[in-house]
Short mmCIF file of C-alpha atoms and ligand atoms in Angstrom, two decimals:
data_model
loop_
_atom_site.label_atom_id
_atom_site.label_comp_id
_atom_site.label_asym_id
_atom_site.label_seq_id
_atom_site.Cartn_x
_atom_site.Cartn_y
_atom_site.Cartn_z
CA UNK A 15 0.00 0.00 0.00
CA UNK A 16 2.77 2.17 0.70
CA UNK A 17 4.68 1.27 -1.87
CA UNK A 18 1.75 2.21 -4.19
CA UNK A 19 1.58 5.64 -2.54
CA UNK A 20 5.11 6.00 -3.17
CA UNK A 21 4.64 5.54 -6.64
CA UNK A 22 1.54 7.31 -7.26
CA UNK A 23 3.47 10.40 -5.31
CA UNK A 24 6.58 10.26 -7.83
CA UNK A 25 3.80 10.09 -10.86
CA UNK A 26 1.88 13.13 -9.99
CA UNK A 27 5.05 15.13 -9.03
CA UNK A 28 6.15 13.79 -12.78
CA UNK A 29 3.20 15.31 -14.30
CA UNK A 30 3.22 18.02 -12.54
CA UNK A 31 6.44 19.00 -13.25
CA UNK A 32 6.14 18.45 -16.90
CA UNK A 33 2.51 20.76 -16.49
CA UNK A 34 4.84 23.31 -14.73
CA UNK A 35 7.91 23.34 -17.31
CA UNK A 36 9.07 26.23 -18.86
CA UNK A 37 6.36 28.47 -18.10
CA UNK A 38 5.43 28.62 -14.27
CA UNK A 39 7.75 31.85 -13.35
CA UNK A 40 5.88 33.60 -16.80
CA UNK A 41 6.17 37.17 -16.37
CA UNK A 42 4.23 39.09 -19.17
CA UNK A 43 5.96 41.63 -21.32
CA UNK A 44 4.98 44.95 -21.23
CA UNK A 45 3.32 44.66 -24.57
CA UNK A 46 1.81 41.75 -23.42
CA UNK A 47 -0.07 43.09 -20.56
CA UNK A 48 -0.97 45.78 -23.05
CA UNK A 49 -2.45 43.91 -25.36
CA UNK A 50 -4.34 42.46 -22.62
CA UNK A 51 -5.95 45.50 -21.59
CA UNK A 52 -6.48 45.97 -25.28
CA UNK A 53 -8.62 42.69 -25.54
CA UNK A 54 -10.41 43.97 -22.38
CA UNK A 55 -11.21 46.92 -24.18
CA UNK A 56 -12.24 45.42 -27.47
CA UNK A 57 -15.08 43.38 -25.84
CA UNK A 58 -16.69 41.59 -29.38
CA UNK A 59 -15.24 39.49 -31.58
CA UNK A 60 -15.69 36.89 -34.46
CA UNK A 61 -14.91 33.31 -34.38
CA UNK A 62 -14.67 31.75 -37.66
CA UNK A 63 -14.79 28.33 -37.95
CA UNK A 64 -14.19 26.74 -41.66
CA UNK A 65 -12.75 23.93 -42.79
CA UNK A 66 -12.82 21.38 -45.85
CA UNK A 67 -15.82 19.99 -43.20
CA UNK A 68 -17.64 22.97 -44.21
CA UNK A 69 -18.77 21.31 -47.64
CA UNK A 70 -20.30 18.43 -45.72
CA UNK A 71 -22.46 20.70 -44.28
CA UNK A 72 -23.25 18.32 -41.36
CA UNK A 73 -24.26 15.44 -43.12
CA UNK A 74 -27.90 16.43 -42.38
CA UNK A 75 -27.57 16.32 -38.55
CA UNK A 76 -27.74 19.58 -36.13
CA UNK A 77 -24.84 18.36 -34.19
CA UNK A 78 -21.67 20.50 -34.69
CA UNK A 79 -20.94 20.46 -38.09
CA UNK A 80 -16.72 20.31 -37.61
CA UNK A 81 -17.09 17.33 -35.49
CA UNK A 82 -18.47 15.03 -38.51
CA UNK A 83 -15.68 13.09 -39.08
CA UNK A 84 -15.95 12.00 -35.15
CA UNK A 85 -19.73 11.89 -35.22
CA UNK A 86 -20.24 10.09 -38.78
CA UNK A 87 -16.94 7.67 -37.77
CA UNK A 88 -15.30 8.90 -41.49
CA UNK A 89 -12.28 6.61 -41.89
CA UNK A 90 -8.99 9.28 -42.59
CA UNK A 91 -9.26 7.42 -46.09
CA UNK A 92 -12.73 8.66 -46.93
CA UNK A 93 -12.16 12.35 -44.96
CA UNK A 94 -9.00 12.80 -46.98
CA UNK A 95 -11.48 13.15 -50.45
CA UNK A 96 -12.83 15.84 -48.72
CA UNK A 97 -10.71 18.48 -49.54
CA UNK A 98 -11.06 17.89 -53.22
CA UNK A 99 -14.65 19.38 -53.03
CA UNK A 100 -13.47 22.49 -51.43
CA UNK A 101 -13.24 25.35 -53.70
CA UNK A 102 -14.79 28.68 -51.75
CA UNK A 103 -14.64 30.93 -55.13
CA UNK A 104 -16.64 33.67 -53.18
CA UNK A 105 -14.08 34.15 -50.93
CA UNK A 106 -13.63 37.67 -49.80
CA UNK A 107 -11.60 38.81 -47.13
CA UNK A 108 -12.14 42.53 -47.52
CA UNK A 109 -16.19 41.47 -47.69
CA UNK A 110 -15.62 39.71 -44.36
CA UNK A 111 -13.64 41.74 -42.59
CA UNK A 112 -16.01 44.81 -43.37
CA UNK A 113 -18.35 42.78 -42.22
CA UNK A 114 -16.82 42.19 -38.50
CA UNK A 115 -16.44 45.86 -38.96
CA UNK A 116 -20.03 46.81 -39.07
CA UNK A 117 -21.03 44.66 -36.64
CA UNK A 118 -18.70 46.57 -33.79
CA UNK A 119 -16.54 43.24 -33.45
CA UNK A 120 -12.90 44.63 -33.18
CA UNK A 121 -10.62 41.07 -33.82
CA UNK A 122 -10.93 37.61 -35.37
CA UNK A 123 -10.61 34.29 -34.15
CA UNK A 124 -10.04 31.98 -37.31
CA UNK A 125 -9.19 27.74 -37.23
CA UNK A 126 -6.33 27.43 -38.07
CA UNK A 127 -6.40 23.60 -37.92
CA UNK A 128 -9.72 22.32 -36.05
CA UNK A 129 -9.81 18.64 -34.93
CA UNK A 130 -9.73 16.97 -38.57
CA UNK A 131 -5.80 18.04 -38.75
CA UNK A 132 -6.74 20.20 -42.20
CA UNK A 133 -4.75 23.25 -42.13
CA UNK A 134 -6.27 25.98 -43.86
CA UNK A 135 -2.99 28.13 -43.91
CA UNK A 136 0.05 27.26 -46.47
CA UNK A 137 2.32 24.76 -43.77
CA UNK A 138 5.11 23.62 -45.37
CA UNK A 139 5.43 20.76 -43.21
CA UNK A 140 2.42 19.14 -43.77
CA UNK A 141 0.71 19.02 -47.48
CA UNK A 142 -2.74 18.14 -45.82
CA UNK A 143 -3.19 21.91 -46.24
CA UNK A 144 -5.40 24.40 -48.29
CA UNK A 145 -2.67 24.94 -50.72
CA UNK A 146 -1.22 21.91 -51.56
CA UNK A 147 -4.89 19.88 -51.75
CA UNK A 148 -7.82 21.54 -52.09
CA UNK A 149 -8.60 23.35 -55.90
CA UNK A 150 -8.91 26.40 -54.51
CA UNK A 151 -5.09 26.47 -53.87
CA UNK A 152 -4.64 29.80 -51.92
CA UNK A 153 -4.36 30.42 -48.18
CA UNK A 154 -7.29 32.05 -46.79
CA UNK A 155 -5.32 32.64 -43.86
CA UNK A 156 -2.82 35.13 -45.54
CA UNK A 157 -5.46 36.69 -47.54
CA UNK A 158 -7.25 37.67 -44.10
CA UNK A 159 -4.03 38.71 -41.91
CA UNK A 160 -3.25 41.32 -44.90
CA UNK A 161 -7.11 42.17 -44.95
CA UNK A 162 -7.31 42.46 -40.62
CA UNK A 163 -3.85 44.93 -41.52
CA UNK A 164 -5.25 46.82 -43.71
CA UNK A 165 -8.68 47.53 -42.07
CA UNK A 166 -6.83 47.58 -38.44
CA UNK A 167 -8.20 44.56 -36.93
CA UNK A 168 -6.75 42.00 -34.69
CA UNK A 169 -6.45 38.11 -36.18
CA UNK A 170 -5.97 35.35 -33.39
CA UNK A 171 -5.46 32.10 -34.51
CA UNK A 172 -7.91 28.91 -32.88
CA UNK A 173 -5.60 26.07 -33.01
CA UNK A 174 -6.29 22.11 -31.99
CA UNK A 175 -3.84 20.29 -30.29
CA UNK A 176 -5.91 17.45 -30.67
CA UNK A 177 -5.72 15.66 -34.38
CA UNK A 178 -7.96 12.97 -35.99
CA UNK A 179 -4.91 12.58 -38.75
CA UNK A 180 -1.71 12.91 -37.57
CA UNK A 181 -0.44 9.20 -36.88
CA UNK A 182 1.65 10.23 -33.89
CA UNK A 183 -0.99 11.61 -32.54
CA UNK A 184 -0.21 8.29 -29.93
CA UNK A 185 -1.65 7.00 -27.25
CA UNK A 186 -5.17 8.48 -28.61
CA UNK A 187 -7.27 10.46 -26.53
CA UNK A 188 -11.01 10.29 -25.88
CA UNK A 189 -12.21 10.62 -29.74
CA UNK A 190 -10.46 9.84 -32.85
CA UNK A 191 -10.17 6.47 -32.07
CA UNK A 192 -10.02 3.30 -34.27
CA UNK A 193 -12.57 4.07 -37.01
CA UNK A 194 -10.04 6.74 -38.07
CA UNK A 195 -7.91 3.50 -39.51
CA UNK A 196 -4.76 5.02 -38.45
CA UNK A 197 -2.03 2.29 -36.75
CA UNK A 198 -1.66 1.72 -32.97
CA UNK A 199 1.33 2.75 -32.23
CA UNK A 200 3.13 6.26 -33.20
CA UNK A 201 5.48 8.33 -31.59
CA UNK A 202 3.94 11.13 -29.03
CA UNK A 203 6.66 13.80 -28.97
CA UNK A 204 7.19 13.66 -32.82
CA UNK A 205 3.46 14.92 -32.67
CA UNK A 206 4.78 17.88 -30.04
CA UNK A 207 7.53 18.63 -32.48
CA UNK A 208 4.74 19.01 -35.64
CA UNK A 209 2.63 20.91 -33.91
CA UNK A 210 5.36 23.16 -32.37
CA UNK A 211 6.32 23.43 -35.58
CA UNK A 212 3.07 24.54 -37.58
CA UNK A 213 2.70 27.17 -34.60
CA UNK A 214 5.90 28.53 -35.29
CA UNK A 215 4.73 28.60 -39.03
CA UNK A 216 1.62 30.63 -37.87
CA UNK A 217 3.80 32.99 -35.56
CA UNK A 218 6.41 33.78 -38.53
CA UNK A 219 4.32 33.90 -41.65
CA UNK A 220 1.22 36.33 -41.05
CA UNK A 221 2.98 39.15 -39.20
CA UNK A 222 1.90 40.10 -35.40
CA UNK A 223 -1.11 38.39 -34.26
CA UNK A 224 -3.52 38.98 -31.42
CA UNK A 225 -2.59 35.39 -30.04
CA UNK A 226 -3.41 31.52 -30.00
CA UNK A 227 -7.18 30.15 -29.33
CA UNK A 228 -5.67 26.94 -28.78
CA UNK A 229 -8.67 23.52 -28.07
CA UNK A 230 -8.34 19.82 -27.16
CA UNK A 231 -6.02 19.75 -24.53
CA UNK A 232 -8.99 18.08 -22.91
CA UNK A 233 -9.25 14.79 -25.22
CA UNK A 234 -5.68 13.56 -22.94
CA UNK A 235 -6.68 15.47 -19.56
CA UNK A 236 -3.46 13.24 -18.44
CA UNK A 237 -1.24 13.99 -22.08
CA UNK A 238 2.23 14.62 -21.35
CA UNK A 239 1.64 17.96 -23.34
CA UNK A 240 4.24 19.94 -22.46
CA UNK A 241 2.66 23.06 -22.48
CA UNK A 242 4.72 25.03 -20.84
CA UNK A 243 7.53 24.49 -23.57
CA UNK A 244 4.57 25.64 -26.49
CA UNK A 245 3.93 28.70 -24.14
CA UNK A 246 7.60 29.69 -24.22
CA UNK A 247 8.18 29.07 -28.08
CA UNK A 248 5.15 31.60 -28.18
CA UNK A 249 6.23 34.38 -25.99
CA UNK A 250 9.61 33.70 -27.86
CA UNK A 251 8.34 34.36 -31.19
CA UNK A 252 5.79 37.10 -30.40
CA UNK A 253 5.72 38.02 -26.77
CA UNK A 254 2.69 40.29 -27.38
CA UNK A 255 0.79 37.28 -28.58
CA UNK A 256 -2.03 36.29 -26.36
CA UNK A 257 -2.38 32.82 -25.30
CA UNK A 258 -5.46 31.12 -24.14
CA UNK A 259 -6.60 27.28 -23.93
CA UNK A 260 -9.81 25.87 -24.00
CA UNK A 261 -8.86 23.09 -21.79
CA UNK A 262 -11.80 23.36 -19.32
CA UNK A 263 -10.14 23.42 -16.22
CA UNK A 264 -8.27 26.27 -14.36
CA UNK A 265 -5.31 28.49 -16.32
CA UNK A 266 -1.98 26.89 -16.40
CA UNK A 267 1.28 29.30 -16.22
CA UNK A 268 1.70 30.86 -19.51
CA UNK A 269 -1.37 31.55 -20.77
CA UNK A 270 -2.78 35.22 -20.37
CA UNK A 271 -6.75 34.61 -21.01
CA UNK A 272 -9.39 32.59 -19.93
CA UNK A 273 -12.35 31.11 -22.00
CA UNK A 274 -15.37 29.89 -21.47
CA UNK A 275 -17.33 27.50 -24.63
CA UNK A 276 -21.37 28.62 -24.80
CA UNK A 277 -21.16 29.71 -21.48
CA UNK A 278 -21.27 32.97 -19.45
CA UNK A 279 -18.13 32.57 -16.84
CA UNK A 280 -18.63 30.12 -14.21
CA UNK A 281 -21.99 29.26 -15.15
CA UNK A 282 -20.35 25.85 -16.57
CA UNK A 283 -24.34 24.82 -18.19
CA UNK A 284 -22.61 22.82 -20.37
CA UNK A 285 -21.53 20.17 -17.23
CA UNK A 286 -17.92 19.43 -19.11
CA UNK A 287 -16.12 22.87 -18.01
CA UNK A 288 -15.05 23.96 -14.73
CA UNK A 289 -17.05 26.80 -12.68
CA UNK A 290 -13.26 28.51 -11.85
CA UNK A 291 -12.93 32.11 -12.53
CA UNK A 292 -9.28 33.37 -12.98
CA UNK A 293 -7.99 37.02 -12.58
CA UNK A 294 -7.16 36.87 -16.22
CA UNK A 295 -8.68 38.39 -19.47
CA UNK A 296 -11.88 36.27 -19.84
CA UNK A 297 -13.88 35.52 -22.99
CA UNK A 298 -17.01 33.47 -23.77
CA UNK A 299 -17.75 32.31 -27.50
CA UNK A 300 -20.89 31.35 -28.74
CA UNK A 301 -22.50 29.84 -31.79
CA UNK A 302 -25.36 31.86 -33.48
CA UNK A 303 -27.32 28.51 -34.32
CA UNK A 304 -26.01 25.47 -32.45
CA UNK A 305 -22.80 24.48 -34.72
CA UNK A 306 -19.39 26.17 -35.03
CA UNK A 307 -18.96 24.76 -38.70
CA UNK A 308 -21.68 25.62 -41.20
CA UNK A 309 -24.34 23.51 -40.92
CA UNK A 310 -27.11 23.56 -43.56
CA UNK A 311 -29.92 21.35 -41.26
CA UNK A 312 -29.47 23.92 -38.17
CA UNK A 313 -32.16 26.79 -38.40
CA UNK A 314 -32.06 27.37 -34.73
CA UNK A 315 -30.67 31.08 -35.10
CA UNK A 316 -30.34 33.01 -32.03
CA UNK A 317 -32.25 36.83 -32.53
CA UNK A 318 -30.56 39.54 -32.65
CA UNK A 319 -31.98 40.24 -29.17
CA UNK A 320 -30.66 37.29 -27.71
CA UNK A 321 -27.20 37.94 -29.18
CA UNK A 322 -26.97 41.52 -27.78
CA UNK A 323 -28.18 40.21 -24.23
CA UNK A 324 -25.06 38.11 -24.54
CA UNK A 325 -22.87 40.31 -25.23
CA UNK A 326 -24.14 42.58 -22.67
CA UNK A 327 -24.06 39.99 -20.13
CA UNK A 328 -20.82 38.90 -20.92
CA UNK A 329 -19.32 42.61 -20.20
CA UNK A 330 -21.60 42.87 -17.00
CA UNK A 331 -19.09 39.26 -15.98
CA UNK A 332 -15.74 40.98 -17.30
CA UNK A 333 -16.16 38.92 -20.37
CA UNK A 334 -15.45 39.71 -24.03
CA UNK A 335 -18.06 37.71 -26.58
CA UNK A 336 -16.73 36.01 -29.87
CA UNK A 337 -19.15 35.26 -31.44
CA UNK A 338 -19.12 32.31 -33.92
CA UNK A 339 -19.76 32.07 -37.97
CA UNK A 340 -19.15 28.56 -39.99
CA UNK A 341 -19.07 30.36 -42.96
CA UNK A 342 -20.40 28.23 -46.41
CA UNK A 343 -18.23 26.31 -48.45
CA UNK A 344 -18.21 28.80 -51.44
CA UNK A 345 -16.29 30.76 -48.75
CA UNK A 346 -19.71 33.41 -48.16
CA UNK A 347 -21.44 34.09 -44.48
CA UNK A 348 -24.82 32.26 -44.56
CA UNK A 349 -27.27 35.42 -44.59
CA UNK A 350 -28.67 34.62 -41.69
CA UNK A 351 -26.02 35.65 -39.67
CA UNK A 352 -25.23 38.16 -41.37
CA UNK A 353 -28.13 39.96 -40.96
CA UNK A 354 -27.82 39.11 -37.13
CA UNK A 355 -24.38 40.45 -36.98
CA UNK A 356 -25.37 43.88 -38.79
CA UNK A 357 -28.56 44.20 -36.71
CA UNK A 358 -25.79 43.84 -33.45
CA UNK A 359 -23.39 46.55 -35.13
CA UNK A 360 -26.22 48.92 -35.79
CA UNK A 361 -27.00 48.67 -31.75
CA UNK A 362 -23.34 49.02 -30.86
CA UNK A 363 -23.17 51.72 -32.54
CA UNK A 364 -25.66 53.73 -30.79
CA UNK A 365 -24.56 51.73 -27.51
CA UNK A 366 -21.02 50.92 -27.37
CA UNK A 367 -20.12 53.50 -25.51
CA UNK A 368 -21.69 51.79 -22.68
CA UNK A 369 -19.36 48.46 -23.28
CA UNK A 370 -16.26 49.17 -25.17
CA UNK A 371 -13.30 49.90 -22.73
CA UNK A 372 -15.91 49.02 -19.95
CA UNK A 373 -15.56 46.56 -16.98
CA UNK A 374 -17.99 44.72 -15.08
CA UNK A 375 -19.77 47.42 -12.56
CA UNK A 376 -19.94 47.77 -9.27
CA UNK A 377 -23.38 45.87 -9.19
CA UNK A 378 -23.19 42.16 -9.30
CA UNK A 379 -24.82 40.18 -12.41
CA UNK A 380 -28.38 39.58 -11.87
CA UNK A 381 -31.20 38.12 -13.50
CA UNK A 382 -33.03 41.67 -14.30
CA UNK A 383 -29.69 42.58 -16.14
CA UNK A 384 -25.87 43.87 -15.16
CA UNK A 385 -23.73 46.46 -14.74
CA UNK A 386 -20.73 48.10 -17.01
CA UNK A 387 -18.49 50.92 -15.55
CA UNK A 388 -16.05 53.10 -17.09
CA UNK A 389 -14.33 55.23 -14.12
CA UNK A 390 -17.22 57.32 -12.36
CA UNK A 391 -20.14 56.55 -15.55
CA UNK A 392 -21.94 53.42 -14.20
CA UNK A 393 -24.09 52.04 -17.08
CA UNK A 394 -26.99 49.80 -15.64
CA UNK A 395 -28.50 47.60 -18.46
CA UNK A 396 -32.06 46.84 -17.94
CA UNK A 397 -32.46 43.33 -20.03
CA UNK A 398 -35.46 41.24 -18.04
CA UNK A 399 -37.46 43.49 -16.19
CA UNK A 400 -41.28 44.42 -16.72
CA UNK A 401 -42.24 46.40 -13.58
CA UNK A 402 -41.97 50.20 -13.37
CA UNK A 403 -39.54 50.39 -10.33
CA UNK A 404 -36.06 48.67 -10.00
CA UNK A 405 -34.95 48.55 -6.45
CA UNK A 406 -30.61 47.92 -7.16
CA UNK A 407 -29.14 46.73 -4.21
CA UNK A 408 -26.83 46.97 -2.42
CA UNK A 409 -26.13 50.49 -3.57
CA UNK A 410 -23.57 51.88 -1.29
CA UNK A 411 -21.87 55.11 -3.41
CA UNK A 412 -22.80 57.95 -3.72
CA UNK A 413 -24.82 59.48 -6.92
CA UNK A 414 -24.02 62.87 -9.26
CA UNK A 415 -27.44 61.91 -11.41
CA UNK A 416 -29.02 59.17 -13.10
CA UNK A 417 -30.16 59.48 -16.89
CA UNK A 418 -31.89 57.21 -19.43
CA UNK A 419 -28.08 56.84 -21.60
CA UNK A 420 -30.64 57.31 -24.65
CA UNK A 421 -31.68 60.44 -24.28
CA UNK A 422 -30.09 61.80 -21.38
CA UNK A 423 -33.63 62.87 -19.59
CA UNK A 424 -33.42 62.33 -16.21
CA UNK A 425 -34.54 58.86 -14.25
CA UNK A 426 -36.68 59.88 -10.63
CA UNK A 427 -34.53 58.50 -8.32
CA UNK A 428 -33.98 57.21 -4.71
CA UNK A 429 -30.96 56.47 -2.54
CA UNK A 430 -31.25 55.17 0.66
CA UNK A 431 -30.24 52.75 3.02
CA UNK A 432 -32.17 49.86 0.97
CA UNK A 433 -30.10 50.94 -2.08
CA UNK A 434 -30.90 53.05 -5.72
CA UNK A 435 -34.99 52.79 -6.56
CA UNK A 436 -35.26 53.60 -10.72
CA UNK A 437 -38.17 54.34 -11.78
CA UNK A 438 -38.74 53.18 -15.33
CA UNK A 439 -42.01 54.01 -17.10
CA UNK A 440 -43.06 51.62 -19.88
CA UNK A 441 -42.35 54.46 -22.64
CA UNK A 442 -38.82 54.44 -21.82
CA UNK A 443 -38.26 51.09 -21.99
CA UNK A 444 -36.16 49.99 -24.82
CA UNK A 445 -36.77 45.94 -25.60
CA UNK A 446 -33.45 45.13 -26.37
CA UNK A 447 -31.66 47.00 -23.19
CA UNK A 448 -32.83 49.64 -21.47
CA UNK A 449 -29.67 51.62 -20.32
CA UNK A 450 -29.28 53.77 -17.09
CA UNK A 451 -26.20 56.06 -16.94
CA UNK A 452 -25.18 56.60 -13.43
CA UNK A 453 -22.52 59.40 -12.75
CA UNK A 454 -20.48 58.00 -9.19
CA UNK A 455 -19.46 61.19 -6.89
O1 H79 B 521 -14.21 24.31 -31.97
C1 H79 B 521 -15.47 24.19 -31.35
C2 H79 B 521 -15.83 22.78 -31.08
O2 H79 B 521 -15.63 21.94 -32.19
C3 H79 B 521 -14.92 22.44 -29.95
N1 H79 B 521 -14.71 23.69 -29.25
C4 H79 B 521 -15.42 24.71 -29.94
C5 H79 B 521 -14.80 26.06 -29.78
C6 H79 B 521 -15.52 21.43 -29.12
N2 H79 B 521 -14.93 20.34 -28.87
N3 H79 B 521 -15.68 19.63 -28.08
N4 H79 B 521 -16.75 20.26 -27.84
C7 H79 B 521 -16.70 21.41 -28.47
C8 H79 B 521 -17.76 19.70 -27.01
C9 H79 B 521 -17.02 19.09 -25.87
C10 H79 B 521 -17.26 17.87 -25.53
C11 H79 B 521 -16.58 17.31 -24.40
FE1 H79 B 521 -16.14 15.45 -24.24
C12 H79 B 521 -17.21 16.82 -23.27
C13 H79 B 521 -15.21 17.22 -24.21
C14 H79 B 521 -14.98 16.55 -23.00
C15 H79 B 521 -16.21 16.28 -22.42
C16 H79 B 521 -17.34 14.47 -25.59
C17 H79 B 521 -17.17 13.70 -24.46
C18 H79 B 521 -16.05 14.66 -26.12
C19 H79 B 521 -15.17 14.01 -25.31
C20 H79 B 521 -15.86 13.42 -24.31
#
């Protein structure tokens, strides 16, 4: 038995200090921690999840459309016909990045390589790549980075450590198991060396980035990933580069921003992501219908009301929103969301004021609405609410006045030991989010 301990002590302090390596005295760089407050600021953002999966479509399911290999058990044989079919001749990077533009979004998140092991960027170490096998030929990824450039926004790159195709991807993890045909055996820290090496691709070839989205840590919760050494190739290649992992459990030394998958922080709805909240950068992404790839069966759009109320509630926690596209395979954003994301640009516009460069108010989160703040302007956003007075407590500073942010008229007011009482006739009420501006003394 003690024996056994003995062992199971010299394991964990193994894996620990393989978790640890290279990364667990990370001090950010200036520019780092600038670009940090930078993301803070920015608040909305685009994911963009396409792949040679995007022609598939998802098969005619509503699952998530990028996961169809996995779901559908497509042998690598089969998947690797795939790219053949993709040929996205609408393509337009300055149409899409106009796009994120007018909907107030500020960066982009795009896959890089999702789960399937396609990249969709020019790697010269790999030919299971846009250029080298799909007819279209031409890195989309390029094409955007000199598109975000011109029209000054930021380009973060999602990553996935996990890979249905690589064959050293060895011992396998929770999915991409047998039906992918590959051998049983292979040769772990090759793997490590491929993918260190098609990040170092991403970090050289595209200029500065905003960072590395990175996902599927959590298929090997136990992998001997060696992180820490990925972290440090990173901050050694472009220390400004933000790093994040969607790994599900608490931040590991390196990275400098939190996520949080169809989820508002801590709320953990989905059951497979932990409830911890760091002290770093947070972000929640979200899909608009249910999938992250484009999926042609899924008509369950969120509104445009829903999708502000997100975004609003995500500020209100500290959180930025990316917000998710699959775009088609003839490389266009279905119009559906589209028209969602202009409809959430044309409210930002009047309203981002009261979120851009904002943090989470004074007020906690609750289920009427939340609170933004900017220095002494406290914006209350009135989401849920259909009665005619708001009692906001605790309410314990004091108040220079309180105006409907819309038109500036004055809110009746009172402040007292049982906190701020709004009143909020029906006429003022806005049904998206009714916003009070609160100057602090
Ligand atoms: O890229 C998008 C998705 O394809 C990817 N992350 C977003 C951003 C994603 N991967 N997995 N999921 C979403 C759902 C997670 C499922 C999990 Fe599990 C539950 C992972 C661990 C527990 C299912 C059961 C998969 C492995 C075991």
């Amino acid at each position: 038995m003690k024996r056994i301990g003995i062992h199971l002590f010299i394991i964990v302090c193994f894996t620990l200090s393989n978790i640890l390596v290279a990364q667990e005295n990370y001090i950010p760089t200036q520019e780092n921690l600038k670009n940090r407050q930078w993301f803070q600021d920015a608040k909305f953002g685009m994911f963009v999840h396409w792949g040679v999966y995007s022609v598939l479509g998802g098969g005619g399911d509503a699952g998530i459309a990028e996961w169809i290999m996995q779901n559908k058990k497509i042998p690598i044989k089969q998947y690797e016909k795939v790219p053949s079919f993709f040929n996205p001749l609408n393509f337009d990077a300055a149409q899409w990045v106009s796009m994120v533009k007018g909907a107030g979004m500020k960066y982009i998140t795009i896959t890089s390589k999702h789960h399937d092991g396609f990249a969709m960027y020019d790697s010269k170490i790999s030919d299971y790549n846009i250029v080298d096998n799909t007819p279209y030929g031409k890195d989309v990824i390029k094409m955007l980075a000199d598109e975000c450039r011109k029209q000054d926004v930021k380009l973060f790159f999602y990553y996935s450590q996990l890979d249905w195709h690589h064959p050293d991807y060895y011992p396998r993890g929770r999915t991409g198991q047998g039906f992918t045909g590959r051998e049983e055996s292979g040769d772990w820290n090759a793997y490590l060396d491929y993918m260190n090496a098609q990040l170092t691709e991403l970090l050289t070839a595209y200029g500065p980035i905003g960072g590395i989205w990175f996902d599927g840590m959590w298929d090997k919760k136990d992998g001997d990933w060696q992180q820490g050494k990925t972290y440090q190739l990173i901050h050694k290649l472009q220390p400004g580069a933000l790093i994040g992992s969607n790994h599900h459990v608490k931040p590991y030394p390196g990275e400098d921003f939190q996520m949080f998958e169809q989820d508002l922080p801590g709320e953990n709805t989905t059951g497979w992501q932990g409830s911890h909240i760091s002290e770093l950068p947070l972000e929640m992404c979200l899909t608009i219908n249910g999938s992250w790839g484009f999926n042609l069966m899924d008509q369950n759009h969120k509104s445009p009301k829903e999708l502000v109320h997100m975004l609003v509630k995500a500020a209100g926690r500290n959180a930025n929103l990316l917000l998710n596209v699959g775009p088609m395979p003839n490389g266009e954003i279905q119009p559906e969301h589209k028209t969602s994301l202009k409809a959430m640009g044309e409210w930002m516009d009047k309203n981002g004021e009261t979120i851009y460069g904002t943090r989470r108010g004074i007020l906690a989160a609750e289920d009427w609405g939340v609170s933004t703040q900017k220095g002494k302007k406290l914006y209350i956003h009135v989401l849920d609410w259909d009665k005619e007075v708001l009692l906001v407590q605790p309410f314990k500073e004091k108040v220079q006045s309180v105006v409907f942010f819309k038109d500036k008229s004055k809110v009746k007011y009172r402040l007292d030991q049982y906190g701020l009482l709004l009143e909020i006739p029906n006429d003022k009420k806005n049904e998206m989010d009714t916003i009070i501006e609160v100057t602090l003394k």
